[in-house]
PDB file of C-alpha atoms and ligand atoms in Angstrom:
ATOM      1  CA  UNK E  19     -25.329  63.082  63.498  1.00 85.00           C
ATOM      2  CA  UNK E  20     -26.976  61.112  60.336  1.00 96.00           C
ATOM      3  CA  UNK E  21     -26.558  57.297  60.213  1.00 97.00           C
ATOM      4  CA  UNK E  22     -25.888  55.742  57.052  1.00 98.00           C
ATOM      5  CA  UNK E  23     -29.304  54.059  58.002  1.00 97.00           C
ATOM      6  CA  UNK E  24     -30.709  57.358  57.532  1.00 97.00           C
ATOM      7  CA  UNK E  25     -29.416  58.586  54.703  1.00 98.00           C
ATOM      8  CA  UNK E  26     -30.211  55.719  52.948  1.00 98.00           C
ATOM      9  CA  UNK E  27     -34.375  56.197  54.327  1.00 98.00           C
ATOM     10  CA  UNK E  28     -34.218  59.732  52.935  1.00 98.00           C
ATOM     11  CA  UNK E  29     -32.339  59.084  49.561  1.00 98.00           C
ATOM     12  CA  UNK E  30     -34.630  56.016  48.972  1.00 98.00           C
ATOM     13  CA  UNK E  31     -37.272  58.148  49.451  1.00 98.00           C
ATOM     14  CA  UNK E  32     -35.944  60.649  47.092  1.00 98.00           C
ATOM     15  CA  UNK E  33     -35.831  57.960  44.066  1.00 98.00           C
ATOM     16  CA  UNK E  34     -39.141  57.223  44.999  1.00 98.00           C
ATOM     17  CA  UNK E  35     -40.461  60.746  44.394  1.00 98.00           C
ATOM     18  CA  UNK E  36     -38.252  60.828  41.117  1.00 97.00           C
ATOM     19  CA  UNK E  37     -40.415  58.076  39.727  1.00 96.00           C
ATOM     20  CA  UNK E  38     -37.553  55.061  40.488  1.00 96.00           C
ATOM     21  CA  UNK E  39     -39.891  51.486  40.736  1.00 95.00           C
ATOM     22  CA  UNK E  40     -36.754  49.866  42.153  1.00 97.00           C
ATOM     23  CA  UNK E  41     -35.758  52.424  44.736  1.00 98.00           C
ATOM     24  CA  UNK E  42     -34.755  50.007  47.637  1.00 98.00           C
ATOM     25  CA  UNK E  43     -32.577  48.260  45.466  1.00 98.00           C
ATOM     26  CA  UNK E  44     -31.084  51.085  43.350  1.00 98.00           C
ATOM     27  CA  UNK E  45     -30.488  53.037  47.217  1.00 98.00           C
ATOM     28  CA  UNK E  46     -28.614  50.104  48.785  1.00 98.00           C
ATOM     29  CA  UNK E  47     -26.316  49.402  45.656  1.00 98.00           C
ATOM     30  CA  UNK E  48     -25.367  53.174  45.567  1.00 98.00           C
ATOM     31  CA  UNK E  49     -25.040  53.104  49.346  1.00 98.00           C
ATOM     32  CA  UNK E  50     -22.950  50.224  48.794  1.00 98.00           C
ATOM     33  CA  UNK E  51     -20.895  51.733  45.787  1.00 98.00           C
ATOM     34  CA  UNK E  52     -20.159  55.116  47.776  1.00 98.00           C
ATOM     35  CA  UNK E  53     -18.846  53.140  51.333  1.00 97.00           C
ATOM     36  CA  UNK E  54     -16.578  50.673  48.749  1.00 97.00           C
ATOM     37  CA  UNK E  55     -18.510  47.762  50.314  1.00 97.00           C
ATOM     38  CA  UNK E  56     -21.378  45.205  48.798  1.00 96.00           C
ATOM     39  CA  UNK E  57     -24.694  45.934  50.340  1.00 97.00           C
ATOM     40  CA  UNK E  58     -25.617  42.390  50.631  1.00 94.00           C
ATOM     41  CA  UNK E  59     -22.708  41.796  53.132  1.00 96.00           C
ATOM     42  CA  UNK E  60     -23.162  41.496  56.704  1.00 96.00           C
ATOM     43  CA  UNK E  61     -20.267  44.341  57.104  1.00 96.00           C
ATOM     44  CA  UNK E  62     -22.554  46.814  55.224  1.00 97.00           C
ATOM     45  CA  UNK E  63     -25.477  45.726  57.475  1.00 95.00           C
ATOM     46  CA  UNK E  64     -23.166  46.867  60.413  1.00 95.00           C
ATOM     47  CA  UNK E  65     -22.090  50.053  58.897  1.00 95.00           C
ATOM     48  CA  UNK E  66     -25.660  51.208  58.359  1.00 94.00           C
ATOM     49  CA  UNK E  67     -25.722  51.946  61.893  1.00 94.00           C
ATOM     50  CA  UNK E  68     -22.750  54.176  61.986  1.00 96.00           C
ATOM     51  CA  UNK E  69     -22.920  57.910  61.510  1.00 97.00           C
ATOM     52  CA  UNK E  70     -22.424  58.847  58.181  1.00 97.00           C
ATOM     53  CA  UNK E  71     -19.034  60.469  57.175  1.00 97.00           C
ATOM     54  CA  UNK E  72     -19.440  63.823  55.376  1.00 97.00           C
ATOM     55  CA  UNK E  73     -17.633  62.628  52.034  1.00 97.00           C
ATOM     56  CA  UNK E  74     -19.209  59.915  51.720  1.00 97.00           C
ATOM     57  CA  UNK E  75     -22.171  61.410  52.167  1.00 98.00           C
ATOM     58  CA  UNK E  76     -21.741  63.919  49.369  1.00 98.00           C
ATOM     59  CA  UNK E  77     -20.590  61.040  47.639  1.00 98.00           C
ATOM     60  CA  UNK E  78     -23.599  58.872  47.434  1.00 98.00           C
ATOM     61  CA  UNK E  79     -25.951  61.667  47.042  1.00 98.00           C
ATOM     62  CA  UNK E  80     -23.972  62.833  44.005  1.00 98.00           C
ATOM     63  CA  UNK E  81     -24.736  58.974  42.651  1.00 98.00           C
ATOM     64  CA  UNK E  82     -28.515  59.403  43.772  1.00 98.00           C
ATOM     65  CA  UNK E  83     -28.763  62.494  41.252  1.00 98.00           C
ATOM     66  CA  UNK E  84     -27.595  60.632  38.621  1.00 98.00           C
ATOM     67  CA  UNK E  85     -29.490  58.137  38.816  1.00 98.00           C
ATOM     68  CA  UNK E  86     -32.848  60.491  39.637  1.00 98.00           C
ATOM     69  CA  UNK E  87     -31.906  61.805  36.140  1.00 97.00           C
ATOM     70  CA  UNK E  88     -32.114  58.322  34.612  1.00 97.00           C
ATOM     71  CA  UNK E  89     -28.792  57.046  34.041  1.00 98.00           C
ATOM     72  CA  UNK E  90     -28.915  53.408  34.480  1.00 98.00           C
ATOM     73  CA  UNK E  91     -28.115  52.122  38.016  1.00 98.00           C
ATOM     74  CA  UNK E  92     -25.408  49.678  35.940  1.00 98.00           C
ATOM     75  CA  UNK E  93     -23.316  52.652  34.340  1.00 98.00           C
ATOM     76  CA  UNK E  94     -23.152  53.918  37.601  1.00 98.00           C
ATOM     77  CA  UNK E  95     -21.886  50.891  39.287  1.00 98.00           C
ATOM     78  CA  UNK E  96     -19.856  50.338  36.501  1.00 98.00           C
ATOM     79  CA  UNK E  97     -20.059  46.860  36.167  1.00 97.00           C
ATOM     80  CA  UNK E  98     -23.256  43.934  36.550  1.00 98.00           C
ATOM     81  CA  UNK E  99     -23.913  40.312  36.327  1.00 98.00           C
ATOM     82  CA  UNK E 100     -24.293  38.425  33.835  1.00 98.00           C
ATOM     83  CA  UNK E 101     -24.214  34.777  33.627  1.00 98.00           C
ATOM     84  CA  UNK E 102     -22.646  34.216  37.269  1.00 96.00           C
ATOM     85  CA  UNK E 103     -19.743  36.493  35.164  1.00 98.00           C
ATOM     86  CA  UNK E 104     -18.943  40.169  36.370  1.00 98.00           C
ATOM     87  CA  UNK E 105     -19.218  42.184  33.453  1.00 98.00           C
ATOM     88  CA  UNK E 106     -17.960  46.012  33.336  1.00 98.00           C
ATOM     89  CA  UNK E 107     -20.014  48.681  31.442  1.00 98.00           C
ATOM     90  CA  UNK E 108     -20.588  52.164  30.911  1.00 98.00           C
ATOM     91  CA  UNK E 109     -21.430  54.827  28.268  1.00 97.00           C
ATOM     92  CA  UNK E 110     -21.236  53.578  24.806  1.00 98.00           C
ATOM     93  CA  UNK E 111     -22.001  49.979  25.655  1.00 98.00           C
ATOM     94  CA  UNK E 112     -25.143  47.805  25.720  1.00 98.00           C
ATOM     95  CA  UNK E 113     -25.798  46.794  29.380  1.00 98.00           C
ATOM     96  CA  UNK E 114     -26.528  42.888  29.520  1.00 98.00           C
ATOM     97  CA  UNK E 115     -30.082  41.755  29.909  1.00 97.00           C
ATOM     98  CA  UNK E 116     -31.245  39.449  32.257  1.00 96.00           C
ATOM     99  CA  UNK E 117     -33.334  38.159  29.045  1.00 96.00           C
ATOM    100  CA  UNK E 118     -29.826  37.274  26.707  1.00 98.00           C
ATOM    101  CA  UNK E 119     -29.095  34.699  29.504  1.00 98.00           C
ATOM    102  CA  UNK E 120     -32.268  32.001  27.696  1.00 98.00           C
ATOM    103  CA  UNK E 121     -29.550  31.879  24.539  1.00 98.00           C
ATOM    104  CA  UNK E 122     -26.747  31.465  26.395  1.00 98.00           C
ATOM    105  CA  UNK E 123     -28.899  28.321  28.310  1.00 98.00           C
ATOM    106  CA  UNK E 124     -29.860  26.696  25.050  1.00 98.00           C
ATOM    107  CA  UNK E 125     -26.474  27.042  23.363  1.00 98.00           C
ATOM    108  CA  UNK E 126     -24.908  25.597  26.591  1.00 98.00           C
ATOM    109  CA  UNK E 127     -27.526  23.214  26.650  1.00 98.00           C
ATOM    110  CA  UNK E 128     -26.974  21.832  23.568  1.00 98.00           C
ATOM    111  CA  UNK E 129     -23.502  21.670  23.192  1.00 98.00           C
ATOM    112  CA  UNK E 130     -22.587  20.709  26.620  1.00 97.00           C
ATOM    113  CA  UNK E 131     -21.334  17.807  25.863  1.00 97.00           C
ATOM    114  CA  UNK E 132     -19.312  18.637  23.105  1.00 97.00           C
ATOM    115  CA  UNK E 133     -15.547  20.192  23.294  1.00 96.00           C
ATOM    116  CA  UNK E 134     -13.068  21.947  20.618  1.00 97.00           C
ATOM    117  CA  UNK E 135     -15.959  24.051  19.500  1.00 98.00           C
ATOM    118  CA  UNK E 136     -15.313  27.341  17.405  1.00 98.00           C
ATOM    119  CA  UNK E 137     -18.022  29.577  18.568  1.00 98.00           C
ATOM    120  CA  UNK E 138     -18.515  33.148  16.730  1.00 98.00           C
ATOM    121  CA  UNK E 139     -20.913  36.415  18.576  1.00 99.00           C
ATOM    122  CA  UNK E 140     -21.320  38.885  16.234  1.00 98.00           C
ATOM    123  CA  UNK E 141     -22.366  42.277  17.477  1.00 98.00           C
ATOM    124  CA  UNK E 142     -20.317  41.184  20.682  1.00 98.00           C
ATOM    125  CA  UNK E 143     -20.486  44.465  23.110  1.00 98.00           C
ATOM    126  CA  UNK E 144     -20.013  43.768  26.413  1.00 98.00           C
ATOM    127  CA  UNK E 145     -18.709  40.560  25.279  1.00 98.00           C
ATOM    128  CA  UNK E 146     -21.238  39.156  27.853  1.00 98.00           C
ATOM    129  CA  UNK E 147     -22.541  35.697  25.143  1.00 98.00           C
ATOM    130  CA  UNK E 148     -18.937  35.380  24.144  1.00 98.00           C
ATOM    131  CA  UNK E 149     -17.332  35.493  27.755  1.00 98.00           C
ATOM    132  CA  UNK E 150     -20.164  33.010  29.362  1.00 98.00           C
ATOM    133  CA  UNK E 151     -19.863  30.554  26.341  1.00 98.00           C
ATOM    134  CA  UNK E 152     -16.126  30.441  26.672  1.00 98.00           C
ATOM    135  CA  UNK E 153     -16.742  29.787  29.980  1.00 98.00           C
ATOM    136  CA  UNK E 154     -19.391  27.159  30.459  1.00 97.00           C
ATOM    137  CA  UNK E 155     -18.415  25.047  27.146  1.00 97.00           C
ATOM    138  CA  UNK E 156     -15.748  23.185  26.109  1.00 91.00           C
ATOM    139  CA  UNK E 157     -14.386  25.594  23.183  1.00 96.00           C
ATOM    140  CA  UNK E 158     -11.064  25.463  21.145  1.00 97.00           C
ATOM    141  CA  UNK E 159     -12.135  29.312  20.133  1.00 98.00           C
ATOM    142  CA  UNK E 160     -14.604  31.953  20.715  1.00 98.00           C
ATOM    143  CA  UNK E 161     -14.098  35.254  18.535  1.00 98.00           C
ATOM    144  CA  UNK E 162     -16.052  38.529  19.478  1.00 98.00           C
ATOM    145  CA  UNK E 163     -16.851  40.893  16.650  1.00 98.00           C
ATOM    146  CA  UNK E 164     -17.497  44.503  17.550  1.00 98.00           C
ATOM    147  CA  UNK E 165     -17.258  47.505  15.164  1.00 98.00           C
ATOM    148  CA  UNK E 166     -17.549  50.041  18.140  1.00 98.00           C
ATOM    149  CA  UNK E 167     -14.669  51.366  19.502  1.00 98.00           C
ATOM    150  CA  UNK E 168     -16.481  52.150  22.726  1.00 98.00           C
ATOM    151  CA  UNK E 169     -18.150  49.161  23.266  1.00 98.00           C
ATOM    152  CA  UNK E 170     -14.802  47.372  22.565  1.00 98.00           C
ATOM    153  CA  UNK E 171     -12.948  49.211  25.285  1.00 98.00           C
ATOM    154  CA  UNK E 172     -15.369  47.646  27.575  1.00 98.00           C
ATOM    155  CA  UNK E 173     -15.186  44.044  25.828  1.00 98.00           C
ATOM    156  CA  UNK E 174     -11.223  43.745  25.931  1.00 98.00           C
ATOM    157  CA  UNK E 175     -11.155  44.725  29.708  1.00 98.00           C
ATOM    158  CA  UNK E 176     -14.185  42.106  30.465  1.00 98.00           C
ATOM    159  CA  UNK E 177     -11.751  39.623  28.818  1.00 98.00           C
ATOM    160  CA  UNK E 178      -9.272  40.520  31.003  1.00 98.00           C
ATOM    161  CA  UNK E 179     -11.270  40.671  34.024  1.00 98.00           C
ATOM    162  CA  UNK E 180     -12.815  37.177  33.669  1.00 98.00           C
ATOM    163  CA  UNK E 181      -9.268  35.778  32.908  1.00 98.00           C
ATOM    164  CA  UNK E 182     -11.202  34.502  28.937  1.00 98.00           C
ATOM    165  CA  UNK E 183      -9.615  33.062  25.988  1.00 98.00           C
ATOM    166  CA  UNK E 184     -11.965  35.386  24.043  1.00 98.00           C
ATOM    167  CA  UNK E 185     -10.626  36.995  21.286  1.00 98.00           C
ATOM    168  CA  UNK E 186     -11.642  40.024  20.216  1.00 98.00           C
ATOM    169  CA  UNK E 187     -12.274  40.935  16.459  1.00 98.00           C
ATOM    170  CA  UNK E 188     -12.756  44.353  15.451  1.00 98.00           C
ATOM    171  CA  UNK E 189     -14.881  44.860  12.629  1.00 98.00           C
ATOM    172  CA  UNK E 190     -18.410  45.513  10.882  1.00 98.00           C
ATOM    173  CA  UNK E 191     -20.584  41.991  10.726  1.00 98.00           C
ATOM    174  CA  UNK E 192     -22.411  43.857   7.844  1.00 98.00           C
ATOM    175  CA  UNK E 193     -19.286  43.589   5.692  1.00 98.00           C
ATOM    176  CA  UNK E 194     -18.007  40.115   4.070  1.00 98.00           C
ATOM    177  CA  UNK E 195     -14.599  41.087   4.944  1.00 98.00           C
ATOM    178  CA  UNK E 196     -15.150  40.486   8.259  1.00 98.00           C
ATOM    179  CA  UNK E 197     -17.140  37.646   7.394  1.00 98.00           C
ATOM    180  CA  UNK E 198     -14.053  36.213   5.513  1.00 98.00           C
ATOM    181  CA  UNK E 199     -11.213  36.876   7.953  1.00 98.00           C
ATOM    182  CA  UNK E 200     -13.013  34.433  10.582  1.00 98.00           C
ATOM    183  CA  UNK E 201     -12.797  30.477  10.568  1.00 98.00           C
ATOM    184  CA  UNK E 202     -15.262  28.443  10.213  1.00 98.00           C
ATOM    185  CA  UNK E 203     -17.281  28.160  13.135  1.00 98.00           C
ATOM    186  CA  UNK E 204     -19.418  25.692  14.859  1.00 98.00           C
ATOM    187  CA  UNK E 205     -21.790  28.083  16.303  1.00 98.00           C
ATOM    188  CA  UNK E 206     -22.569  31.719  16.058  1.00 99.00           C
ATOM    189  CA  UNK E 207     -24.603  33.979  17.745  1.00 99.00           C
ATOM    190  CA  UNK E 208     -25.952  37.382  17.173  1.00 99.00           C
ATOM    191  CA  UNK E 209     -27.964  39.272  19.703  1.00 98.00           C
ATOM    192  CA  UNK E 210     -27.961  42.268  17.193  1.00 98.00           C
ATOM    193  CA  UNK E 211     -29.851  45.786  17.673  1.00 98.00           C
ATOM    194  CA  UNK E 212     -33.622  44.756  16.701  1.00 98.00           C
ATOM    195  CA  UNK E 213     -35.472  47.673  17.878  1.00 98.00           C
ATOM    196  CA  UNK E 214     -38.029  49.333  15.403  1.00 98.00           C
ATOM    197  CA  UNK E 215     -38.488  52.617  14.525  1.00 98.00           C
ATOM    198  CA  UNK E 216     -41.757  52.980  16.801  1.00 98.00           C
ATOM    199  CA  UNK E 217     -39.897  51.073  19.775  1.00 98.00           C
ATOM    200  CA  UNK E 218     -36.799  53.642  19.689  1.00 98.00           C
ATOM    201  CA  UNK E 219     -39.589  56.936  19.713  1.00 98.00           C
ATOM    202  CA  UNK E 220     -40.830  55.353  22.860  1.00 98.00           C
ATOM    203  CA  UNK E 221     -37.888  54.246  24.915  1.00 97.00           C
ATOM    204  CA  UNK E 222     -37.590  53.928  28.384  1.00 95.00           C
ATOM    205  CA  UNK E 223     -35.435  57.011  29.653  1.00 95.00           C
ATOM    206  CA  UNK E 224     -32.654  55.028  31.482  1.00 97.00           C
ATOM    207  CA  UNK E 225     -32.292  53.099  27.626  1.00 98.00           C
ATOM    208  CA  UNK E 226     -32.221  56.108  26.051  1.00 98.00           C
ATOM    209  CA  UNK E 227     -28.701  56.699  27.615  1.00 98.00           C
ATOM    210  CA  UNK E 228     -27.812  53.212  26.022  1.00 98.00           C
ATOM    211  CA  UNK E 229     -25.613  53.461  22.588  1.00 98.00           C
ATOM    212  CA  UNK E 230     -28.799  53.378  19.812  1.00 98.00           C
ATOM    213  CA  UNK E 231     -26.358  51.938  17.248  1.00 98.00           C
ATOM    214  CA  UNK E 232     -27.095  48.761  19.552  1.00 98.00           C
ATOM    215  CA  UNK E 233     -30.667  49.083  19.628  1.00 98.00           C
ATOM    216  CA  UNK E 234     -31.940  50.105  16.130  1.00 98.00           C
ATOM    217  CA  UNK E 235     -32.626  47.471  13.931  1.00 98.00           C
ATOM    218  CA  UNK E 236     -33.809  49.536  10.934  1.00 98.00           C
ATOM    219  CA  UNK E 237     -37.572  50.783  10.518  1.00 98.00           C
ATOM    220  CA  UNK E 238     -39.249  47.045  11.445  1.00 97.00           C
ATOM    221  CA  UNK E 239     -36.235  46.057  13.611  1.00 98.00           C
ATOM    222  CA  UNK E 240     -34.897  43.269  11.479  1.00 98.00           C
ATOM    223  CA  UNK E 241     -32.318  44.794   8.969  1.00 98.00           C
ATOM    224  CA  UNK E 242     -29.546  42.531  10.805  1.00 98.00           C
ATOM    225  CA  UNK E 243     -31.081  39.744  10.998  1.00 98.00           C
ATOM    226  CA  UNK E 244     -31.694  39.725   7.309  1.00 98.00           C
ATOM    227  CA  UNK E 245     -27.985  40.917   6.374  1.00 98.00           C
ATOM    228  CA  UNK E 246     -26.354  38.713   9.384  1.00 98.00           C
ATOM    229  CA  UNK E 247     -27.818  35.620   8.203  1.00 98.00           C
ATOM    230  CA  UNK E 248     -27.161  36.260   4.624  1.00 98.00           C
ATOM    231  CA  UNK E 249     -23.374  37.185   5.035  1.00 98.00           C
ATOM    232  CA  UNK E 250     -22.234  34.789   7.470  1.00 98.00           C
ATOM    233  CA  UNK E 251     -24.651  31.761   6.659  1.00 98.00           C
ATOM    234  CA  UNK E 252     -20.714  30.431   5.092  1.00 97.00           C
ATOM    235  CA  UNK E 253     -19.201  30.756   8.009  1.00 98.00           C
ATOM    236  CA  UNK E 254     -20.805  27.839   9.487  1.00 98.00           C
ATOM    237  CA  UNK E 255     -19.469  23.904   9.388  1.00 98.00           C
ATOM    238  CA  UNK E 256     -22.387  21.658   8.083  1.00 98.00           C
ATOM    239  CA  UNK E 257     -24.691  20.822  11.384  1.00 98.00           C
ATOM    240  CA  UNK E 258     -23.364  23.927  12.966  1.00 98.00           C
ATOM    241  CA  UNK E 259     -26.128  26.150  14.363  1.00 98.00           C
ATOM    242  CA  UNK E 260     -27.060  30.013  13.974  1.00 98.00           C
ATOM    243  CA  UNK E 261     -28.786  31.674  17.193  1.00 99.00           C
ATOM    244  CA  UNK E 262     -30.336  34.941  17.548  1.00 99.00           C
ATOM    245  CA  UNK E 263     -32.076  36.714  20.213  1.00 98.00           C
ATOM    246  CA  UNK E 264     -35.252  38.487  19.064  1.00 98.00           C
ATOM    247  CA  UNK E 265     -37.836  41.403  19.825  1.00 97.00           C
ATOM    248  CA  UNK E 266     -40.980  41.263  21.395  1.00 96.00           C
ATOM    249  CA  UNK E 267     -42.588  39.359  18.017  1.00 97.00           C
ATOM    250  CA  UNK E 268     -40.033  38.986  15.750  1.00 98.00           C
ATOM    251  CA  UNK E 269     -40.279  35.062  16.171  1.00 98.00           C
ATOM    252  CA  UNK E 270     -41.889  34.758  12.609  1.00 98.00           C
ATOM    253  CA  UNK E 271     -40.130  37.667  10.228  1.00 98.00           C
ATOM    254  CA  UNK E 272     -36.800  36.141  11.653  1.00 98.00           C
ATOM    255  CA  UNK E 273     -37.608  32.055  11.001  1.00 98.00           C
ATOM    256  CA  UNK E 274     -38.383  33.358   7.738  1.00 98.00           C
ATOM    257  CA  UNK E 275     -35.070  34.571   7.174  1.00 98.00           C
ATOM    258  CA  UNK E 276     -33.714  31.808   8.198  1.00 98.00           C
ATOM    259  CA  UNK E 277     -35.353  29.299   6.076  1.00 98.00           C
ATOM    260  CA  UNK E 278     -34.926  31.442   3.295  1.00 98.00           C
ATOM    261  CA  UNK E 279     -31.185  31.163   3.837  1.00 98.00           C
ATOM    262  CA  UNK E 280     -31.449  27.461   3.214  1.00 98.00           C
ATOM    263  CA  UNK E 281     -31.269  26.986   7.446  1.00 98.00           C
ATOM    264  CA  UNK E 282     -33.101  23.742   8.925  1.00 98.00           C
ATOM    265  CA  UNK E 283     -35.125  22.583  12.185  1.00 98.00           C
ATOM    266  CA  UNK E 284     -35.661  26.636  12.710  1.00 98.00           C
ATOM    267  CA  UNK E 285     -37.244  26.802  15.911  1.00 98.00           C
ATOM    268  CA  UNK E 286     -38.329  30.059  18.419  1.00 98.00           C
ATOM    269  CA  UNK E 287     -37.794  29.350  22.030  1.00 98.00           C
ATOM    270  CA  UNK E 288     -39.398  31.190  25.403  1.00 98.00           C
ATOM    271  CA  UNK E 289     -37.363  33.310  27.916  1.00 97.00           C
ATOM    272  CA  UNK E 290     -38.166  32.318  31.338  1.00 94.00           C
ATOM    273  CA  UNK E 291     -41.210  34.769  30.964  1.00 94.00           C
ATOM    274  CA  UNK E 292     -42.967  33.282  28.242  1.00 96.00           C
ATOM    275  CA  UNK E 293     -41.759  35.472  25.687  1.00 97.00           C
ATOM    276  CA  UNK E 294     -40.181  33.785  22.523  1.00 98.00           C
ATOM    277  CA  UNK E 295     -36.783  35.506  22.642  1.00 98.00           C
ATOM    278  CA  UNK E 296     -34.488  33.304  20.551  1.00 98.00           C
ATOM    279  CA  UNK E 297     -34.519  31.767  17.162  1.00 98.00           C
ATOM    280  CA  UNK E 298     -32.015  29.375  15.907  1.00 98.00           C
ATOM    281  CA  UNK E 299     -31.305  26.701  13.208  1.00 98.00           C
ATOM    282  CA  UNK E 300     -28.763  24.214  11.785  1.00 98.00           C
ATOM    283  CA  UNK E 301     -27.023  24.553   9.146  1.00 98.00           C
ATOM    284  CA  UNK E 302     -27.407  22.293   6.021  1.00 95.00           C
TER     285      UNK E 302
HETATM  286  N1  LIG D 569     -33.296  44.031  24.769  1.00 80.52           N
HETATM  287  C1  LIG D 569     -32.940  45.402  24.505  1.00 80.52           C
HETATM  288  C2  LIG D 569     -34.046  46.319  24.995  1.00 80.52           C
HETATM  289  O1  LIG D 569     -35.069  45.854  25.411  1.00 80.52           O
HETATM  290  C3  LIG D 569     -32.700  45.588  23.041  1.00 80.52           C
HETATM  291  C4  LIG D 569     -31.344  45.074  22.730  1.00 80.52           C
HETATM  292  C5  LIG D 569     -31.187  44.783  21.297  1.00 80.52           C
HETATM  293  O2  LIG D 569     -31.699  45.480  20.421  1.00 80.52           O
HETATM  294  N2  LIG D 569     -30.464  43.749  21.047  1.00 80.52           N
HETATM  295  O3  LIG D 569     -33.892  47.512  25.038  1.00 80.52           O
END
């Protein structure tokens, strides 16, 4: 008889061969996923010793393929982390990056001592920004704008999940409409779809499975960023600040934009890896 100790060598193994560079961890949180219990728990530690039951053998080798054929490890576990939040996703929703979290920091950074703040996040998906903001800061009202039906199945359920006072707006950003039926907010933030044109010919095949319409930011990745801050530059109080997260150097193009727009102190900050991965400035 296999353990689950086993299975696990040979599976990881299999990933491996299938060109995986996370194997260990992918294997363990499918192990995990097909038993119904978290791999980093003691109990799943114990288990690995046990002989492995037929259906949940078939089970966790059915994930395995899937994820040999490059469907992200988080669609398959149907939910991740973000932000010490659980966050569902799946097809048809942008999964949240690790990288999102350095605007969510600086935001809570500098409005953590504040409270009754109206906070808007455009091109909301997940609803991952919206959720930890609501969260972590003292807020009378967060709004999340999405125009995808898909992504906004995921969002209202994430709201639910996380018990949030999010509310969630359906709608384009790109239209003033939307712009218009939205108060007045203190902050917004944006992490819209920046990719280029030469970035979305050479994605990464687990992204590929990723909805483009929240990747592709036009043919030099910025076509939100330049209708964003144009359309809902109103839609901040005096003082109130506009955050974005950027592409791998965007920095520039988008502080342009901003200080076109009439925007002040327009600065670029790092991720934790160096990389300058938000831009944001105060309104006049
Ligand atoms: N950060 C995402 C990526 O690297 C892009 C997400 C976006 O366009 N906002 O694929």
């Amino acid at each position: 008889m296999v353990t689950y100790k086993q299975l696990l060598k040979e599976q990881t193994e299999g990933l491996v061969k299938a060109g995986n560079d996370n194997a260990v961890f992918d294997g363990a949180e499918l192990l995990g996923l097909a038993l119904g219990v978290d791999c980093r728990s003691g109990a799943f530690e114990a288990l690995t010793e046990k002989p492995a039951e037929e259906s949940v053998k078939a089970e966790f080798e059915a994930l395995c393929e899937r994820r040999k054929k490059g469907e992200p490890l988080q669609y398959i576990l149907g939910e991740w982390e973000f932000y010490g939040l659980t966050v569902k996703v799946g097809k048809g929703v942008l999964i949240p990056r690790q990288d999102t979290e350095t605007l969510v920091e600086l935001i809570v950074d500098k409005y953590k001592n504040s409270d009754n703040l109206v906070v808007t996040d455009l091109c909301a998906g997940s609803g991952c920004i919206a959720l930890a903001l609501e969260k972590y800061l003292g807020c009378r009202e967060v709004y999340a704008v999405e125009k995808s039906e898909a992504a906004a199945k995921y969002l209202a359920e994430n709201i639910k999940l996380n018990g949030s006072a999010v509310k969630l707006v359906m709608g384009d950003v790109l239209k003033e409409e939307t712009a218009e039926s939205l108060p007045v907010a203190d902050i917004i933030t944006c992490n819209p779809p920046y990719l280029t044109s030469a970035d979305m010919a050479a994605l990464q095949t687990e992204v590929t499975h990723e909805p483009a319409e929240a990747l592709f930011g036009g043919e030099d990745g910025l076509d939100l960023y330049r209708a964003v801050t144009r359309i809902w530059k109103d839609r901040l109080v005096s003082g109130g600040t506009l955050i974005y997260e950027i592409g791998a150097g965007q920095e520039d193009d988008v502080m342009q934009i901003m200080v076109q727009h009439g925007f002040e102190n327009v600065r670029c900050r790092p991720d934790p890896c160096g990389m300058m991965r938000c831009v944001m400035g105060t309104k006049k």
